[in-house]
mmCIF file of C-alpha atoms in Angstrom:
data_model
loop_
_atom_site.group_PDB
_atom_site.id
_atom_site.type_symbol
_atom_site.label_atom_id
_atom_site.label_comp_id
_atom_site.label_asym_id
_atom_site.label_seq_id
_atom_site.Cartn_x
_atom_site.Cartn_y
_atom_site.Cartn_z
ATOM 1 C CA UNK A 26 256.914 370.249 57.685
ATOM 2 C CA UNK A 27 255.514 368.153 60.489
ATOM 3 C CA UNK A 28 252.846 369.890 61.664
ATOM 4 C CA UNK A 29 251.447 369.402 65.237
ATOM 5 C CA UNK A 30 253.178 366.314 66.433
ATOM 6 C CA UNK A 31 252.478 364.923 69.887
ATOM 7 C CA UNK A 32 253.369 362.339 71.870
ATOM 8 C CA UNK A 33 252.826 359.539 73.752
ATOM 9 C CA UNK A 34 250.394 357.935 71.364
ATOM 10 C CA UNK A 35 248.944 355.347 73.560
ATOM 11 C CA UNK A 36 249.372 355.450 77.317
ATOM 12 C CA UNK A 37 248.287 353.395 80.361
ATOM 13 C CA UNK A 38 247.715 355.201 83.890
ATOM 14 C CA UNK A 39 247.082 353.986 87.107
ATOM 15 C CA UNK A 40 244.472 355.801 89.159
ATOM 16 C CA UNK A 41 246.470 359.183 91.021
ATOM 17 C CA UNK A 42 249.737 358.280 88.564
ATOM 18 C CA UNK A 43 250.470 361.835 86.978
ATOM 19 C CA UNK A 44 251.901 362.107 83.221
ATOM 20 C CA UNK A 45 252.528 364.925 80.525
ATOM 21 C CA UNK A 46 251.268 364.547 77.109
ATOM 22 C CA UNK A 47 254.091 366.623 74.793
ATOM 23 C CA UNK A 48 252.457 368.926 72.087
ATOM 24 C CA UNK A 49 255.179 370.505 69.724
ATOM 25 C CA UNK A 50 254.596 372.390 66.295
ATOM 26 C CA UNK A 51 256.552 373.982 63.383
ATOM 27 C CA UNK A 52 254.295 376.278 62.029
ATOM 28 C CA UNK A 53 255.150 379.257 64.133
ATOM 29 C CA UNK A 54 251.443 379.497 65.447
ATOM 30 C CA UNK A 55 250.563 381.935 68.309
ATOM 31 C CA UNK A 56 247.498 380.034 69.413
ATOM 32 C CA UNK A 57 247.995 376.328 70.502
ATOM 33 C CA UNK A 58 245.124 374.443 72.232
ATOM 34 C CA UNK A 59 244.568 371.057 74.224
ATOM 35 C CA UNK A 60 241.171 369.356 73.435
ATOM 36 C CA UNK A 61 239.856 366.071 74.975
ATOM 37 C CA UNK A 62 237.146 363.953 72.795
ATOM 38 C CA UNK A 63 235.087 361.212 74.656
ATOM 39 C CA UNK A 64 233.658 357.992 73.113
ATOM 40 C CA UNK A 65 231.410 359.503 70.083
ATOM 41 C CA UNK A 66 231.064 363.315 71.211
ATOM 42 C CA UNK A 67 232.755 366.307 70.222
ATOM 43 C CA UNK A 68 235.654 367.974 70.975
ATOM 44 C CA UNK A 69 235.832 369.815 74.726
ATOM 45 C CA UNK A 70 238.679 372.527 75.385
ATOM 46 C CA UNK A 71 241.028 372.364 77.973
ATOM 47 C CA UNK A 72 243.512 374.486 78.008
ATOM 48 C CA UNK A 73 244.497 376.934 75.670
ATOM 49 C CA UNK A 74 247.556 379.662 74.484
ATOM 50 C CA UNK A 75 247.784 382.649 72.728
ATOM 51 C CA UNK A 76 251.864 383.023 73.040
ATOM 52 C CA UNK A 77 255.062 381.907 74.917
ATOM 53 C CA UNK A 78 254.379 382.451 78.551
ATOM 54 C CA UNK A 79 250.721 382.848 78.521
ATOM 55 C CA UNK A 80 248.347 379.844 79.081
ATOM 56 C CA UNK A 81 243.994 380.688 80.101
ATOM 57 C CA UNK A 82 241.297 377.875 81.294
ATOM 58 C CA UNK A 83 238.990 376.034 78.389
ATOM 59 C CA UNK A 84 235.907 374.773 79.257
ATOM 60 C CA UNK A 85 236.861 371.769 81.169
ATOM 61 C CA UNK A 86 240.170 372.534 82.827
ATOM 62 C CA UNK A 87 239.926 370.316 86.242
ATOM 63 C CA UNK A 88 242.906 367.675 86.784
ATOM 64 C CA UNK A 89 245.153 369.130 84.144
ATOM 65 C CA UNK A 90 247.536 371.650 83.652
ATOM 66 C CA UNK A 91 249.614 373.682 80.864
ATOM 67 C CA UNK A 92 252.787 375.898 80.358
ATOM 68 C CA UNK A 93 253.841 377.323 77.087
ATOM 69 C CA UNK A 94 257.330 378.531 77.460
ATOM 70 C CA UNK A 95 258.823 378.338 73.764
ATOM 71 C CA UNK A 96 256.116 378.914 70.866
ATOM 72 C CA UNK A 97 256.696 375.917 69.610
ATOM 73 C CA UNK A 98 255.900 373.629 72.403
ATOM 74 C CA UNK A 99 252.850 373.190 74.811
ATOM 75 C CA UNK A 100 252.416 370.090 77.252
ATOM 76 C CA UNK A 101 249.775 369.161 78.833
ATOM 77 C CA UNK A 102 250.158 367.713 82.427
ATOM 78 C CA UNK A 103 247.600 365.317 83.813
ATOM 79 C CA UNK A 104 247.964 365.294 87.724
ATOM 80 C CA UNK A 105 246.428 362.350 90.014
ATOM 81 C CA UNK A 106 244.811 360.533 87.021
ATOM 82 C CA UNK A 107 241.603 359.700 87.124
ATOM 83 C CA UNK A 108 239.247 357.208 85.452
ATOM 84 C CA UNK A 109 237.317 360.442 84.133
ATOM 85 C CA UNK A 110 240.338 361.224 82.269
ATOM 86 C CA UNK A 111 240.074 358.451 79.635
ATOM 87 C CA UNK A 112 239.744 359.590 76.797
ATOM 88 C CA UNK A 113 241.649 360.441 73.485
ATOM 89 C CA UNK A 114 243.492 364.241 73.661
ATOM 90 C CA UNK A 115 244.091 366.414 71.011
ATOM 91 C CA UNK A 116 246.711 368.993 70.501
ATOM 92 C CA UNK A 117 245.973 371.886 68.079
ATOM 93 C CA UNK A 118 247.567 375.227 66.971
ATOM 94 C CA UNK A 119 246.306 377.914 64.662
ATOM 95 C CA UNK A 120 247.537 381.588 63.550
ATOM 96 C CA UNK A 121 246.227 384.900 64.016
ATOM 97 C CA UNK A 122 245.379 385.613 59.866
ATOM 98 C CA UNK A 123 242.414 386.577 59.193
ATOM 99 C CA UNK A 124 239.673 383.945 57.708
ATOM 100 C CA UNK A 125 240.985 381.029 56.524
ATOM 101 C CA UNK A 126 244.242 382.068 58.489
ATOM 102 C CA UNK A 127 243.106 380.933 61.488
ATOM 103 C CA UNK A 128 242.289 377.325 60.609
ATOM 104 C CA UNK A 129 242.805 374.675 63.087
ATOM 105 C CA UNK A 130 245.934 372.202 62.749
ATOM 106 C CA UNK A 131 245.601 369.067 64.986
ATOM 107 C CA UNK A 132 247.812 366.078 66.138
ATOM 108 C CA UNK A 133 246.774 362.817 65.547
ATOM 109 C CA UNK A 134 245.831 362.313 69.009
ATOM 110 C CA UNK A 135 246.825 360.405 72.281
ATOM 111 C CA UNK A 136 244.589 358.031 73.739
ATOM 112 C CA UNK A 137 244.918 357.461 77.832
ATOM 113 C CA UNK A 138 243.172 354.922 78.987
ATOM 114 C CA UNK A 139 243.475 355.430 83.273
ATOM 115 C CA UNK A 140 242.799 352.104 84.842
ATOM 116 C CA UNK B 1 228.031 382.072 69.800
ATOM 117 C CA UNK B 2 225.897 380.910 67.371
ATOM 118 C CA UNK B 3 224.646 377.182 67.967
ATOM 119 C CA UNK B 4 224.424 374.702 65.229
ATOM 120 C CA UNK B 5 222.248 372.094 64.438
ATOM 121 C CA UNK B 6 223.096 369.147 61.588
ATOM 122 C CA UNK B 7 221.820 365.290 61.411
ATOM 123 C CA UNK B 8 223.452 362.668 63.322
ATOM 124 C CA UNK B 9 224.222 360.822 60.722
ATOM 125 C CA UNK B 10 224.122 360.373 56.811
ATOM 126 C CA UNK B 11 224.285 357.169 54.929
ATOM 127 C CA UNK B 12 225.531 357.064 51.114
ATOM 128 C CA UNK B 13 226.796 355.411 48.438
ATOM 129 C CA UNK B 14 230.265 355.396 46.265
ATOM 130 C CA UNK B 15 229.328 357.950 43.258
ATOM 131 C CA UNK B 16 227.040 360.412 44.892
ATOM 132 C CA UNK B 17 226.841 363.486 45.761
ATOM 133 C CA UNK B 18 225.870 364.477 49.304
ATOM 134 C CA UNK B 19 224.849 367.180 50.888
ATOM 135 C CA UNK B 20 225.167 368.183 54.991
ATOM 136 C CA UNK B 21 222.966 370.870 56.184
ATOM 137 C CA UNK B 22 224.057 372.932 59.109
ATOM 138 C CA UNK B 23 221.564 375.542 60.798
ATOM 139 C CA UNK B 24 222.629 378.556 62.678
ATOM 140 C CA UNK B 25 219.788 380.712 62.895
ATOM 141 C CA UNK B 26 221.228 383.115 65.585
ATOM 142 C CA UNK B 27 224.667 383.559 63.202
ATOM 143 C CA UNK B 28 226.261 387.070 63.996
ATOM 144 C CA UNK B 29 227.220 389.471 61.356
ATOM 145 C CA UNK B 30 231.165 388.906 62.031
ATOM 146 C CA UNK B 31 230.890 384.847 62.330
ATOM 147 C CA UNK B 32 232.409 382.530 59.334
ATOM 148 C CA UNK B 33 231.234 379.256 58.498
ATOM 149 C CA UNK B 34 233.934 376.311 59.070
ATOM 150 C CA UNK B 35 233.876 372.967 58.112
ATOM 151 C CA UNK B 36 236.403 370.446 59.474
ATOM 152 C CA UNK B 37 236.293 366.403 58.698
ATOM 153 C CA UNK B 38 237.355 363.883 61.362
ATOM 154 C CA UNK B 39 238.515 359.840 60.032
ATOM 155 C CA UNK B 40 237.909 357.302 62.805
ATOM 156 C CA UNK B 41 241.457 357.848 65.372
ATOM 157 C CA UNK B 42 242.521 361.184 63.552
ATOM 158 C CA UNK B 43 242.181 364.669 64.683
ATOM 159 C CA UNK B 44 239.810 366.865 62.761
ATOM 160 C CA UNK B 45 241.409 368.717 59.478
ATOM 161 C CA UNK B 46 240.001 371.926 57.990
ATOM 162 C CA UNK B 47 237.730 371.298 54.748
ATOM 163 C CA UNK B 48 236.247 374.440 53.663
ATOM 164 C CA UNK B 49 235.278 377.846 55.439
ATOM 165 C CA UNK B 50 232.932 380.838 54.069
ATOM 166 C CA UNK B 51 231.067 384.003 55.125
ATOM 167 C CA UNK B 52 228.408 384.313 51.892
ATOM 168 C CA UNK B 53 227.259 382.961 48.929
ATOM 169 C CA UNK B 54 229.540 379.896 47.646
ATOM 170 C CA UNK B 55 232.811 378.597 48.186
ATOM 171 C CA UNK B 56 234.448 375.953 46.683
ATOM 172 C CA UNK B 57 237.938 374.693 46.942
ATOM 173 C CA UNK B 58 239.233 370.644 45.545
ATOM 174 C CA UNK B 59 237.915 369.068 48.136
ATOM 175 C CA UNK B 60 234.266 370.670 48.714
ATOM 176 C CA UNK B 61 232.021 373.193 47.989
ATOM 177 C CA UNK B 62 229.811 375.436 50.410
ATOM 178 C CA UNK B 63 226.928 376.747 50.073
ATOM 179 C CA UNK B 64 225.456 379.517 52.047
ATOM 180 C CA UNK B 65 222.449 381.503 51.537
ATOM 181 C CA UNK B 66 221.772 385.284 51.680
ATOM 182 C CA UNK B 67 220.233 385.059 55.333
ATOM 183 C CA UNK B 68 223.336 382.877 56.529
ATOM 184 C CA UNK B 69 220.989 381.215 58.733
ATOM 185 C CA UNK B 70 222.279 377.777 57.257
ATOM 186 C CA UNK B 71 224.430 376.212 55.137
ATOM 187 C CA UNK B 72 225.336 373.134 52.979
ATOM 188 C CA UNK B 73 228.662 371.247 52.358
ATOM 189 C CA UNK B 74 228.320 369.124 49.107
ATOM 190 C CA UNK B 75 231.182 366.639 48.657
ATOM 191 C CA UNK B 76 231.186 365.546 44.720
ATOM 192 C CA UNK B 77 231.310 361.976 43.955
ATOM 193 C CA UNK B 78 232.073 360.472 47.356
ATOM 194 C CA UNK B 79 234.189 357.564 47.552
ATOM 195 C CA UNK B 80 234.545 354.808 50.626
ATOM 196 C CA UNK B 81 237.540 356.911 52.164
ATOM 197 C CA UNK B 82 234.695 360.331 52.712
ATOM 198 C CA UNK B 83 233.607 357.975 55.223
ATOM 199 C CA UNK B 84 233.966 360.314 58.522
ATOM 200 C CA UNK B 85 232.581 362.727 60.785
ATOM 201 C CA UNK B 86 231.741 365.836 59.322
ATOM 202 C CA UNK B 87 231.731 368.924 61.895
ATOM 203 C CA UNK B 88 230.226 372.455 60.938
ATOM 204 C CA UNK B 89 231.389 375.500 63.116
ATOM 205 C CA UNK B 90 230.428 378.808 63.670
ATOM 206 C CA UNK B 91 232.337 381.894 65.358
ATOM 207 C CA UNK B 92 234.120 385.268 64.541
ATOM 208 C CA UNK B 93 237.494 383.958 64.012
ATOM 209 C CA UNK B 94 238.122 386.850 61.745
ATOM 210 C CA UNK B 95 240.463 387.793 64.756
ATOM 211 C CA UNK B 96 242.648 385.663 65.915
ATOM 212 C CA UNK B 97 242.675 383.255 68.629
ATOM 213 C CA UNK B 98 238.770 383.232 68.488
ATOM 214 C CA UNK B 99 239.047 379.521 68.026
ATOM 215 C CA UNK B 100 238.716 379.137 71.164
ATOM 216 C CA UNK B 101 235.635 380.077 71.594
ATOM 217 C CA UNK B 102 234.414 377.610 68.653
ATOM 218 C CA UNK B 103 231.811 374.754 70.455
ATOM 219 C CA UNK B 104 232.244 371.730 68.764
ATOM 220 C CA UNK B 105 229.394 369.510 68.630
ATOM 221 C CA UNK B 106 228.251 366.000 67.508
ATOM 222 C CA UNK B 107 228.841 366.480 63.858
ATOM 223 C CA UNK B 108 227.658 364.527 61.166
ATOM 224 C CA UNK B 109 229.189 360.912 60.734
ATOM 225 C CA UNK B 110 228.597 360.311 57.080
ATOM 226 C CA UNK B 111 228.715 355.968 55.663
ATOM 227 C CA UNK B 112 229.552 356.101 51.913
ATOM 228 C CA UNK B 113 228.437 352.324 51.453
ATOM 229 C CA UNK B 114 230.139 350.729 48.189
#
């Protein structure tokens, strides 16, 4: 069982290059999220998904965008990279149980550095 | 949704026990109480979670009092790998997908020093 696994781990842009980050997970989760954490703050949502075929906004949604059309897989595409956009990203999934069925799984990140 | 406050940071030592504080005075009657730990260049994983009164699982126990208005992880006996950022959350996630409405703040980084 592999979790959340996404990929590339470490990536180098050029300013207005474009690039998807792949997000895949086994766990048959619903919900599957995209978070972006700057130098020593918290987390900030991006996108997010509650199912196959149905992406909304997160709080900070600007240069990016998301499909979801198999459950288990949801990549997130950075257009016309920025130097804003440095920063490490961080897939995530959940369920839809109650309580302790909706914890939080993450990937072990992907830091883009945009140069 | 219900804002939290907890320290910056904590400092330690190998051996202790140690005890992070979040408040959440304006905590609705449907929110639970979710702790998730972050190690330098990981993503956060899921420690403990509650609604009342005490939980406590191998890892952690939590600690919430009868006006829910705060509450306290206690790690037992740290060791140099507790070392890490330590984030308390609070939203209904009783129903699903909820999470995303979680804010994630600053959390607590917690030194355990040897």
């Amino acid at each position: 069982n592999a979790g959340v696994t996404q990929t590339p781990k470490f990536r180098i842009l050029k300013i207005g290059q474009s690039m998807t980050l792949q997000c895949t997970q086994d766990m048959n989760h619903n919900y599957m999220y995209w978070y972006r954490q700057d130098p020593g703050m918290g987390l900030k949502l991006i996108y997010y998904s509650v199912g196959a075929g149905i992406t909304d906004k997160g709080e900070v949604p600007n240069g990016y965008n998301v499909s979801r059309s198999t459950t288990e897989d949801f990549p997130l595409r950075l257009e016309l990279a920025a130097p804003s956009q440095t920063s490490v990203y961080f897939c995530a999934s959940s369920g839809i149980g109650q309580g302790t069925g909706n914890t939080i799984y993450f990937g072990e990140g992907s830091w883009l550095t945009v140069v | 949704l219900a804002k939290t406050t907890q320290p910056i940071s904590m400092d330690s030592y190998e051996g202790q026990e140690v005890n992070i504080t979040c408040s959440h005075n304006n905590i609705a009657t449907n929110d639970y109480i979710t702790w998730y730990q972050q190690f330098p260049s990981q993503g956060p994983r899921f420690i403990i979670q509650g609604y009342k009164t005490k939980v406590t699982n191998e890892v952690a126990s939590l600690f919430i009092p009868a006006d829910r208005k705060s509450s306290t992880l206690s790690l037992p006996r740290v060791s140099l790998s507790d070392t890490a950022v330590y984030y308390c959350l609070v939203g209904d996630i009783e129903i699903g997908g909820n999470n995303r409405k979680l804010i994630w703040g600053l959390g607590t980084s917690l030194a355990v020093n040897p």
